[in-house]
Amino acid sequence: GWATMAGQRQELYRPLLGVAIMALTTALAFWALILWNGVVLRRFEEERARYELEIMESQERFRLLADSAFEGIAVEIDGTLVDCNRRFCQMFDYELEEARGKQMLDFTAASHRELVAQAVTSGRESLYRSRGCRRDGTEFELEVEARTIPYGGRQARIAAVRDITEREEIDRLKHEFVSVVSHELRTPLTSIHG
């Protein structure tokens, strides 16, 4: 009897011991998984922070390059200026925050708005001339070259804008000088010939 009972008790405890070991193993595996996820999550956060820093540095380098350009650079989406460099703002006499969000045609002289709208809608990528309009309403000669680019997951147009007022004035003076010299050279020859 007693040996039989002890044996039955022992048999009774074996399944319970197995369940306890299984529960303990499962709990340890669960905690190990939590710790592993913590390590992986920390590594992921470190990588994400590193990539964000690289992106910010890249954007800063791009901003420095754009602001160092000798021509105005403007990015527009659906006719609205979304970004520009310092030279563009100086050219049109606006602060950056004032310029962003304005319609691109606001920077165009009324006499050239149809030309610019047609260039934008047709996706024209060749150089063309236009007239700009500053904040105070004064107009000036422009040379524009634009193309379509992906920007922030959307299609945008980036334009390089040059103020060619001085160049136009120099060309006008050259033409005037050549005309005067040509006239003066012909006049004495006419009287001598005459």
Short mmCIF file of C-alpha atoms in Angstrom, two decimals:
data_model
loop_
_atom_site.label_atom_id
_atom_site.label_comp_id
_atom_site.label_asym_id
_atom_site.label_seq_id
_atom_site.Cartn_x
_atom_site.Cartn_y
_atom_site.Cartn_z
CA GLY A 1 0.00 0.00 0.00
CA TRP A 2 2.30 2.71 1.15
CA ALA A 3 4.74 2.21 -1.69
CA THR A 4 1.90 2.15 -4.16
CA MET A 5 0.53 5.40 -2.83
CA ALA A 6 3.94 7.05 -2.90
CA GLY A 7 4.37 5.88 -6.46
CA GLN A 8 0.99 7.26 -7.44
CA ARG A 9 1.83 10.56 -5.78
CA GLN A 10 5.09 10.67 -7.64
CA GLU A 11 3.31 10.00 -10.90
CA LEU A 12 0.84 12.72 -9.96
CA TYR A 13 3.60 15.29 -9.43
CA ARG A 14 5.46 14.56 -12.65
CA PRO A 15 2.88 16.18 -14.94
CA LEU A 16 2.71 19.20 -12.64
CA LEU A 17 6.50 19.50 -12.71
CA GLY A 18 6.43 19.39 -16.50
CA VAL A 19 3.79 22.13 -16.62
CA ALA A 20 5.80 24.25 -14.17
CA ILE A 21 8.98 23.84 -16.21
CA MET A 22 7.08 24.69 -19.40
CA ALA A 23 5.58 27.81 -17.76
CA LEU A 24 8.99 28.90 -16.46
CA THR A 25 10.61 28.34 -19.87
CA THR A 26 7.81 30.29 -21.59
CA ALA A 27 8.17 33.17 -19.13
CA LEU A 28 11.94 33.28 -19.63
CA ALA A 29 11.52 33.19 -23.41
CA PHE A 30 8.93 35.99 -23.19
CA TRP A 31 11.29 38.17 -21.11
CA ALA A 32 14.18 37.41 -23.45
CA LEU A 33 12.00 38.46 -26.39
CA ILE A 34 11.06 41.71 -24.62
CA LEU A 35 14.73 42.45 -23.92
CA TRP A 36 15.69 41.63 -27.53
CA ASN A 37 12.93 43.90 -28.84
CA GLY A 38 14.27 46.65 -26.58
CA VAL A 39 17.76 46.24 -28.01
CA VAL A 40 16.46 46.17 -31.58
CA LEU A 41 14.21 49.16 -30.92
CA ARG A 42 17.11 51.13 -29.43
CA ARG A 43 19.27 50.33 -32.49
CA PHE A 44 16.42 51.33 -34.78
CA GLU A 45 15.99 54.64 -32.91
CA GLU A 46 19.74 55.31 -33.10
CA GLU A 47 19.76 54.63 -36.86
CA ARG A 48 16.68 56.77 -37.38
CA ALA A 49 18.29 59.63 -35.44
CA ARG A 50 21.47 59.26 -37.54
CA TYR A 51 19.47 59.31 -40.80
CA GLU A 52 17.47 62.34 -39.65
CA LEU A 53 20.72 64.15 -38.86
CA GLU A 54 22.12 63.24 -42.29
CA ILE A 55 18.95 64.53 -43.95
CA MET A 56 19.09 67.79 -41.99
CA GLU A 57 22.76 68.24 -42.92
CA SER A 58 21.96 67.50 -46.57
CA GLN A 59 19.12 70.01 -46.55
CA GLU A 60 21.40 72.60 -44.96
CA ARG A 61 24.07 72.00 -47.63
CA PHE A 62 21.40 72.36 -50.35
CA ARG A 63 20.10 75.59 -48.76
CA LEU A 64 23.65 77.00 -48.60
CA LEU A 65 24.26 76.13 -52.26
CA ALA A 66 20.93 77.59 -53.35
CA ASP A 67 21.50 80.78 -51.35
CA SER A 68 24.99 81.13 -52.83
CA ALA A 69 23.66 81.08 -56.39
CA PHE A 70 23.93 84.26 -58.47
CA GLU A 71 20.44 83.76 -59.86
CA GLY A 72 17.05 83.44 -58.26
CA ILE A 73 15.81 79.90 -57.75
CA ALA A 74 12.12 79.23 -57.21
CA VAL A 75 10.14 76.02 -56.70
CA GLU A 76 6.43 76.12 -57.46
CA ILE A 77 3.65 73.57 -57.21
CA ASP A 78 0.33 74.23 -58.93
CA GLY A 79 1.26 77.87 -59.50
CA THR A 80 2.17 78.56 -55.85
CA LEU A 81 5.70 79.37 -54.71
CA VAL A 82 6.70 76.73 -52.14
CA ASP A 83 10.39 77.57 -51.80
CA CYS A 84 13.00 79.97 -53.13
CA ASN A 85 16.50 81.16 -52.43
CA ARG A 86 17.70 84.47 -51.01
CA ARG A 87 18.59 85.90 -54.44
CA PHE A 88 15.02 85.37 -55.70
CA CYS A 89 13.68 87.27 -52.67
CA GLN A 90 16.16 90.11 -53.20
CA MET A 91 15.27 90.32 -56.87
CA PHE A 92 11.58 90.84 -56.13
CA ASP A 93 12.07 92.71 -52.82
CA TYR A 94 10.36 90.17 -50.52
CA GLU A 95 11.32 88.36 -47.34
CA LEU A 96 11.36 84.56 -47.65
CA GLU A 97 8.29 84.08 -45.44
CA GLU A 98 6.36 86.71 -47.44
CA ALA A 99 7.27 85.19 -50.79
CA ARG A 100 6.32 81.60 -49.92
CA GLY A 101 2.69 80.87 -50.65
CA LYS A 102 2.29 83.66 -53.21
CA GLN A 103 1.14 82.84 -56.71
CA MET A 104 4.02 82.77 -59.20
CA LEU A 105 2.13 85.11 -61.50
CA ASP A 106 2.32 87.74 -58.71
CA PHE A 107 6.02 88.01 -59.56
CA THR A 108 5.26 88.49 -63.27
CA ALA A 109 4.42 91.77 -65.01
CA ALA A 110 0.81 91.83 -66.18
CA SER A 111 1.93 92.13 -69.82
CA HIS A 112 3.78 88.78 -69.58
CA ARG A 113 1.45 86.69 -67.40
CA GLU A 114 -0.08 84.84 -70.34
CA LEU A 115 3.37 83.96 -71.70
CA VAL A 116 4.52 82.64 -68.30
CA ALA A 117 1.26 80.72 -67.70
CA GLN A 118 1.64 79.07 -71.10
CA ALA A 119 5.29 78.15 -70.37
CA VAL A 120 4.27 76.58 -67.05
CA THR A 121 1.27 74.63 -68.36
CA SER A 122 3.18 73.35 -71.40
CA GLY A 123 6.12 72.26 -69.23
CA ARG A 124 8.50 74.39 -71.30
CA GLU A 125 12.12 73.71 -70.38
CA SER A 126 13.90 76.08 -72.75
CA LEU A 127 15.18 79.53 -71.88
CA TYR A 128 12.72 82.38 -72.35
CA ARG A 129 12.48 86.08 -71.56
CA SER A 130 9.84 87.72 -69.47
CA ARG A 131 9.23 90.76 -67.30
CA GLY A 132 9.21 90.55 -63.52
CA CYS A 133 7.23 92.71 -61.14
CA ARG A 134 8.72 93.74 -57.79
CA ARG A 135 6.67 94.28 -54.66
CA ASP A 136 6.54 98.05 -55.36
CA GLY A 137 5.22 97.44 -58.89
CA THR A 138 8.40 98.26 -60.80
CA GLU A 139 9.06 95.97 -63.73
CA PHE A 140 12.35 94.54 -64.93
CA GLU A 141 13.68 92.21 -67.63
CA LEU A 142 14.05 88.53 -66.77
CA GLU A 143 15.50 85.43 -68.30
CA VAL A 144 13.85 82.22 -67.05
CA GLU A 145 14.76 78.57 -67.42
CA ALA A 146 12.58 75.97 -65.71
CA ARG A 147 12.00 72.24 -65.56
CA THR A 148 9.73 69.78 -63.80
CA ILE A 149 11.16 67.87 -60.83
CA PRO A 150 9.87 65.55 -58.10
CA TYR A 151 9.57 67.56 -54.88
CA GLY A 152 8.18 66.23 -51.64
CA GLY A 153 6.40 63.37 -53.40
CA ARG A 154 4.75 65.70 -55.94
CA GLN A 155 5.61 67.20 -59.31
CA ALA A 156 6.98 70.73 -59.07
CA ARG A 157 8.68 73.23 -61.35
CA ILE A 158 12.04 74.65 -60.43
CA ALA A 159 13.03 77.84 -62.19
CA ALA A 160 16.30 79.72 -62.46
CA VAL A 161 15.49 83.42 -62.82
CA ARG A 162 18.05 86.02 -63.91
CA ASP A 163 17.64 89.78 -63.81
CA ILE A 164 18.95 90.86 -67.21
CA THR A 165 18.14 94.57 -66.89
CA GLU A 166 21.84 95.58 -66.90
CA ARG A 167 22.62 93.29 -69.82
CA GLU A 168 19.71 94.76 -71.79
CA GLU A 169 20.92 98.30 -71.01
CA ILE A 170 24.47 97.44 -72.14
CA ASP A 171 23.11 95.91 -75.36
CA ARG A 172 21.01 99.04 -75.96
CA LEU A 173 24.03 101.29 -75.40
CA LYS A 174 26.17 99.16 -77.72
CA HIS A 175 23.52 99.30 -80.43
CA GLU A 176 23.18 103.06 -79.96
CA PHE A 177 26.98 103.52 -80.12
CA VAL A 178 27.27 101.43 -83.28
CA SER A 179 24.45 103.44 -84.87
CA VAL A 180 26.07 106.76 -83.99
CA VAL A 181 29.53 105.65 -85.16
CA SER A 182 28.07 104.19 -88.34
CA HIS A 183 26.20 107.44 -89.05
CA GLU A 184 29.30 109.57 -88.32
CA LEU A 185 31.44 107.41 -90.58
CA ARG A 186 28.94 107.65 -93.44
CA THR A 187 28.37 111.40 -93.08
CA PRO A 188 31.97 112.49 -93.89
CA LEU A 189 32.12 110.01 -96.73
CA THR A 190 28.92 111.46 -98.18
CA SER A 191 30.29 114.99 -98.14
CA ILE A 192 33.59 113.87 -99.64
CA HIS A 193 31.80 111.79 -102.25
CA GLY A 194 29.38 114.50 -102.96
#
